[in-house]
Each structure stands twice: as C-alpha cells, then as structure tokens.
Amino acid sequence: HAVLVVDMTRFSRVNECVGSMAGDELLITFARRLFSSLRAGDFLARTGGDEFGLLLKLDKGLEDAIQAAERIRTALSAPFRLSELEIRVDCAMGCALLGGSEELAEEVLRNAQFALKRAKVDGGIRFYEPNQARAARRRFSIETELRRAIEGNELTLAFQPLVDLKTGAVSGFEALARWENGRRGAISPVEFIPVAEESGLIVPLGRWALEAAVETLASWDRKAGRTLPLSVSVNLSAIQIARDDVATRVSAALEAHGIGGDRLTLELTESAIVQDPRRATKVLQELKDLRARVAMDDFGTGYTSLAYLQRLPIDVLKIDQSFVAAMLGDGDSIAIVRAILSLADALGMDTTAEGIDSPELAKALTRLGCTHGQGFYFARPLPGDAALDYWLA
Ligand code: C2E
Ligand code: CA
Ligand code: CA
C-alpha cells in the first residue's frame, strides 16, 4: 500500500475570490473527481482543509502510485464551473509507501504530508525520502537549540588573522562564530548560519557577534595597556541589513567599548546588496559616517553589478576561497584573481585573498599584488586569548 496526499494548489486564493460557499462546492467537486479516479481496494479521506489522502493498493509497486497520480491529474484537468467563473485547479501530491505492518498509519500519513510540502513548491508529485526528513528534523532541532544557545550565551567567537602580504604583519582579525553544543559537539557555522538566516535568529546572533567582537578588541587593548594597531572584521548577513538597524547597533557597540570606527570592518556578501540596493546603499553610507570599513565578502561568487562596486563605499574586496584554492593548478583561476585584483586597484580598494593554505599560494598572491591574506597557512581561527598572543609573538 501507499498513502498519497493530494492538495489543491491555490485553493485559498480561489476561496477568497468566489466566497467560502462556492469554495465548499468546489471542494466537493474536487473530492468527487478524486473518488472517480479510485480503483477497487483504494480509500479516500479528507485529511485537512483542501487536502485529501488516498490509501492505494499497489499491485506492481511504485509504478501503481505514479499511475494513480496521473489518473488524478487527468480527472482534475477539466475546468470547474462556479456560477459564471471557470476555474482550473491543479494539485500537488506527496506519496509515502507502507513498509512493514508495524508502522503506524499516522506516521505514514505524516511522511506523505512531508513529501507534499516539497511538492507544493513546484506543483508535481514527490515521494517521501527518509534522509531528507532526517535532515529537516535536524534543522528544526538545531533552530530550537540555537535559540537557547544565543540566549544562554553559549556561542563564542574565534579570531582568524588577516595578514598584510607585503610586510607579513597581522593587521586585524576576522571574528567567526563558534558553537560548542553539549550534546552534539561542535556545530559548524556552515550549518547553523543558514538555519539562523532562515529563522530570523541571525538578527540576535549578529548583534551578539558585533558586540562580542568589539568587546574583545577593547579587552586586547586593556591587556596590552595601549591602543593596538589592530582591527576586527565582523560578518553581516543580508537579513541583518534588511531587518535590523545595523548602523545604530554598530555605533552603540563602538561607543560602549570606546573603540574608534576605523578599527571595525563589516563584511557583507554580494547578496546583501543585490536584494535591496537602495537600503544597502543607505546602510553602507551610515557605516561610513561612523568611519567603519566595509568589505565585500566571497567576491566573485555573487552577482553584483560593477556599477554598484563603483558607486558604493567599499574598502576591501575579499577574493573567495574557491578561486584561491584553484589557482595553483588552473590558469583560468589565476586569470580571474588577476582581474579582481586589477579591478580593486582601479577602484582604490584593498584586497584580501581567503583560504591561503600553503606558502606557494601566499607567494603567488603577493606577487600578483594582492594586499592581504587569510588562511590556515598563517593561522586557523583562534580563541580570543590565543589570537592576542599570536599578534604579540
Ligand atoms: P567566511 O566569512 O567566508 O569565513 C571564512 C571561512 O573560511 C571560515 O569558516 C574560516 O574558518 C575558513 N577558512 C579560513 N582559512 C581557511 C583555509 O585556509 N582553508 C579553508 N578550507 N578554510 C579556511 P567558518 O568559520 O566555518 O565560517 C563559515 C562561514 O560562516 C563564514 O564564511 C561566514 O559566512 C559564516 N559566519 C561565521 N560567523 C558568522 C557570523 O558571526 N555572522 C554571520 N553572518 N556569518 C558568520
Ligand atoms: Ca567573512
Ligand atoms: Ca569569505
């Protein structure tokens, strides 16, 4: 057997335009058509508002379910007539197979509904895949735990040196969020930052990172007994630009810790600009007014128009690791890096090459005129104290 759930696409929109009485009528016709596509041994039930569940008896396996889906689509293809309106509805379908007899019917239905959710994106049929469900469950519990981690101050920052390639001196550190979860161990930002962005948690997380980075810089000054010639770089997500008052937060953090704006760099990706150029322009200008520096992160992977690059107050282009990593073996990557470097030079910007993990790469980039470097070859991201020691050494 298989459970197939069928959901009318755009039903709420139809409902809105014809009124709920006519909507009910449409729903009944929809159910009738589904019923007419059943075969002996199949069952039909309403499992939600405009969602119907079919229990299909399979003779040949999966193929029967696909055929049933095709029958349903054909049955639904004729337009519905509601008073003078002619409405065409389509449907999305999710399907899950019943394995052993020990499985709960409810669970199989839930699995089919999970597949349906994905089918709704493109209106087709999707089959339940346990791996995808497991990944979705992990995402969900990471979101819950991350919320607690932010509130409970469980996150820390690691600092990776930014090196002046001409002199070899450390000019600053990039602050990178770290999360040591009691139960799961270390969770990579590559995993939790996207979850934070999707859930909106990036706003409190980003506020925390900014505040903690500036605080750490102030603590280094205090330990050294003087103002160090060092800056910190903090990552800003496109969502923070869109939803938070970034400049107010930056100004408050700088003021709270007595740090000059020119010792802070904000790294943002091309997506932060492309999504809402007008807003990004305003925020960047406000940051400039605070004397903070702006770096374009992962440059070369997004779709910034060169016009923005020229118009916006950007101080640094960070060349994405993927180009740097490919440089040693691949002429095209060298050409790309060279083009980015001459573009930055023409626009009066500094350049930071990310992901330098060998002396060969450091040498090659220095020769090409790249101004700064970052990567495992110099140092991995370090805890705050170790970062200060690294600088002092
Ligand atoms: P990113 O901004 O591009 O940061 C650089 C990443 O490259 C870091 O990964 C760093 O550990 C890694 N890396 C540095 N040198 C090397 C190298 O030589 N080889 C290799 N293979 N990797 C190197 P990490 O710490 O895992 O961070 C991943 C991403 O998560 C960051 O990419 C950034 O986009 C995001 N992220 C981290 N912390 C924050 C944060 O506080 N806020 C926001 N919005 N994003 C953050
Ligand atoms: Ca970055
Ligand atoms: Ca980067």
PDB file of N, CA and C in Angstrom, residues 119 157 270 281 300 302:
ATOM      1  N   ALA A 119       6.427  19.055  -2.644  1.00  0.00           N
ATOM      2  CA  ALA A 119       5.767  19.053  -3.951  1.00  0.00           C
ATOM      3  C   ALA A 119       5.068  20.383  -4.202  1.00  0.00           C
ATOM      4  N   LEU A 157      33.361  33.434  19.920  1.00  0.00           N
ATOM      5  CA  LEU A 157      33.960  33.899  18.676  1.00  0.00           C
ATOM      6  C   LEU A 157      35.364  33.343  18.563  1.00  0.00           C
ATOM      7  N   GLU A 270      27.669  39.793  -1.584  1.00  0.00           N
ATOM      8  CA  GLU A 270      27.018  40.469  -2.697  1.00  0.00           C
ATOM      9  C   GLU A 270      25.501  40.399  -2.573  1.00  0.00           C
ATOM     10  N   THR A 281      22.693  50.713   0.178  1.00  0.00           N
ATOM     11  CA  THR A 281      23.426  51.955  -0.038  1.00  0.00           C
ATOM     12  C   THR A 281      23.317  52.856   1.186  1.00  0.00           C
ATOM     13  N   GLY A 300      33.093  37.443  -6.185  1.00  0.00           N
ATOM     14  CA  GLY A 300      33.236  36.615  -7.373  1.00  0.00           C
ATOM     15  C   GLY A 300      32.210  35.494  -7.436  1.00  0.00           C
ATOM     16  N   GLY A 302      28.911  35.982  -6.398  1.00  0.00           N
ATOM     17  CA  GLY A 302      27.548  36.514  -6.483  1.00  0.00           C
ATOM     18  C   GLY A 302      27.319  37.263  -7.776  1.00  0.00           C
TER      19      GLY A 302
END
